[in-house]
GROMACS .gro file of C-alpha atoms in nm:
model
  118
    1ALA     CA    1  -0.027  -0.002  -0.021
    2ILE     CA    2   0.107   0.361  -0.088
    3ASP     CA    3  -0.006   0.660   0.029
    4VAL     CA    4  -0.070   0.914  -0.183
    5LEU     CA    5  -0.205   1.231  -0.042
    6SER     CA    6  -0.217   1.141   0.320
    7THR     CA    7  -0.446   1.426   0.412
    8ALA     CA    8  -0.725   1.283   0.155
    9ASP     CA    9  -0.977   1.077   0.358
   10HIS     CA   10  -1.091   0.757   0.092
   11GLY     CA   11  -1.313   0.972  -0.146
   12GLY     CA   12  -1.036   1.182  -0.115
   13CYS     CA   13  -0.749   1.002  -0.265
   14ILE     CA   14  -0.949   0.856  -0.613
   15LEU     CA   15  -0.736   1.054  -0.812
   16PRO     CA   16  -0.435   1.093  -0.666
   17ALA     CA   17  -0.405   0.698  -0.653
   18SER     CA   18  -0.582   0.669  -1.054
   19LEU     CA   19  -0.293   0.883  -1.117
   20SER     CA   20  -0.026   0.693  -0.963
   21THR     CA   21  -0.131   0.380  -1.099
   22LEU     CA   22  -0.145   0.542  -1.460
   23ALA     CA   23   0.211   0.669  -1.412
   24PHE     CA   24   0.328   0.335  -1.305
   25PHE     CA   25   0.193   0.130  -1.614
   26ASN     CA   26   0.210   0.408  -1.846
   27GLN     CA   27   0.642   0.295  -1.749
   28TYR     CA   28   0.583   0.009  -1.895
   29ALA     CA   29   0.337   0.116  -2.211
   30ASN     CA   30   0.521   0.168  -2.519
   31PHE     CA   31   0.312   0.404  -2.762
   32SER     CA   32   0.472   0.736  -3.006
   33VAL     CA   33   0.350   0.983  -3.232
   34VAL     CA   34   0.381   0.955  -3.587
   35SER     CA   35   0.681   1.262  -3.676
   36ASN     CA   36   1.005   1.258  -3.893
   37THR     CA   37   1.211   1.201  -3.512
   38LYS     CA   38   1.250   0.876  -3.602
   39ASP     CA   39   1.603   0.815  -3.726
   40LEU     CA   40   1.707   1.112  -3.513
   41PRO     CA   41   1.952   0.958  -3.141
   42THR     CA   42   1.844   1.051  -2.855
   43LEU     CA   43   1.884   1.377  -2.635
   44GLU     CA   44   2.198   1.370  -2.383
   45GLY     CA   45   2.154   1.571  -2.020
   46VAL     CA   46   1.775   1.721  -2.095
   47ASN     CA   47   1.571   1.668  -1.785
   48ALA     CA   48   1.167   1.715  -1.674
   49PHE     CA   49   1.055   1.828  -1.304
   50PRO     CA   50   0.843   1.806  -1.121
   51ASN     CA   51   0.685   1.506  -1.245
   52PRO     CA   52   0.422   1.451  -1.154
   53THR     CA   53   0.303   1.816  -1.148
   54SER     CA   54   0.010   2.068  -1.082
   55GLY     CA   55   0.086   2.369  -1.281
   56ALA     CA   56   0.400   2.422  -1.445
   57ILE     CA   57   0.720   2.194  -1.558
   58GLN     CA   58   1.097   2.277  -1.562
   59LEU     CA   59   1.340   2.165  -1.857
   60THR     CA   60   1.649   2.176  -1.808
   61GLY     CA   61   1.918   2.019  -2.055
   62ILE     CA   62   1.805   2.143  -2.329
   63PRO     CA   63   2.051   2.233  -2.595
   64GLN     CA   64   2.071   2.513  -2.908
   65ARG     CA   65   1.762   2.536  -3.168
   66ALA     CA   66   1.548   2.350  -2.986
   67GLN     CA   67   1.158   2.277  -2.970
   68LEU     CA   68   0.904   2.132  -2.725
   69GLN     CA   69   0.528   1.946  -2.874
   70VAL     CA   70   0.379   1.837  -2.602
   71PHE     CA   71   0.116   1.554  -2.675
   72ASP     CA   72  -0.207   1.377  -2.546
   73MET     CA   73  -0.265   0.970  -2.505
   74GLN     CA   74  -0.448   1.077  -2.815
   75GLY     CA   75  -0.156   1.237  -2.999
   76ARG     CA   76  -0.357   1.533  -3.024
   77ILE     CA   77  -0.054   1.811  -3.023
   78GLN     CA   78  -0.142   2.039  -2.704
   79LYS     CA   79   0.148   2.311  -2.681
   80ASN     CA   80   0.480   2.373  -2.947
   81ALA     CA   81   0.723   2.598  -2.849
   82VAL     CA   82   1.088   2.719  -2.916
   83LEU     CA   83   1.329   2.687  -2.652
   84THR     CA   84   1.560   2.882  -2.504
   85GLN     CA   85   1.947   2.698  -2.446
   86GLY     CA   86   2.011   2.567  -2.102
   87THR     CA   87   1.661   2.533  -1.848
   88ASN     CA   88   1.298   2.669  -1.942
   89ASP     CA   89   0.999   2.653  -1.791
   90LEU     CA   90   0.672   2.583  -1.879
   91ASP     CA   91   0.308   2.690  -1.780
   92ILE     CA   92   0.090   2.368  -1.819
   93ALA     CA   93  -0.210   2.500  -1.564
   94ASP     CA   94  -0.431   2.519  -1.886
   95LEU     CA   95  -0.395   2.118  -1.975
   96SER     CA   96  -0.632   1.914  -1.839
   97GLN     CA   97  -0.529   1.645  -1.613
   98GLY     CA   98  -0.401   1.336  -1.745
   99VAL     CA   99  -0.119   1.236  -1.886
  100TYR     CA  100   0.138   1.386  -2.216
  101LEU     CA  101   0.360   1.287  -2.403
  102PHE     CA  102   0.653   1.568  -2.359
  103ARG     CA  103   0.912   1.582  -2.673
  104VAL     CA  104   1.226   1.776  -2.715
  105VAL     CA  105   1.343   1.825  -3.056
  106ALA     CA  106   1.740   1.935  -3.161
  107GLU     CA  107   1.947   1.875  -3.454
  108ASN     CA  108   2.147   1.654  -3.265
  109GLY     CA  109   1.872   1.472  -3.147
  110VAL     CA  110   1.500   1.400  -2.932
  111TRP     CA  111   1.451   1.305  -2.631
  112ASN     CA  112   1.039   1.219  -2.487
  113ARG     CA  113   0.902   1.179  -2.161
  114GLN     CA  114   0.567   1.101  -1.960
  115ILE     CA  115   0.431   1.380  -1.734
  116ILE     CA  116   0.136   1.346  -1.544
  117LYS     CA  117  -0.032   1.648  -1.508
  118ARG     CA  118  -0.239   1.631  -1.152
   0.00000   0.00000   0.00000
């Protein structure tokens, strides 16, 4: 048993418990969005935190001339942004709760990560 929210009663823990369950099983899922990035190597050093998040995400290790794409689980693009080298803060408060695929594409590679929005 895992205490996902110590201040919640039985009914109040359904959402955090469900999102934690999704996060656990999604780490074993293999899904992708069709794009022209399949031949690019994986970008090393890129990271995103916190994950899960409730309103903002910080992307670190971003290379020069990188672009961010955020997809929902149906493969629809939800956000598209040009990133600056280094660290970028992204407000995702406008996204609904759920699991999203964050993709950073640069000249020298691509990075994908599933992010949970609470």
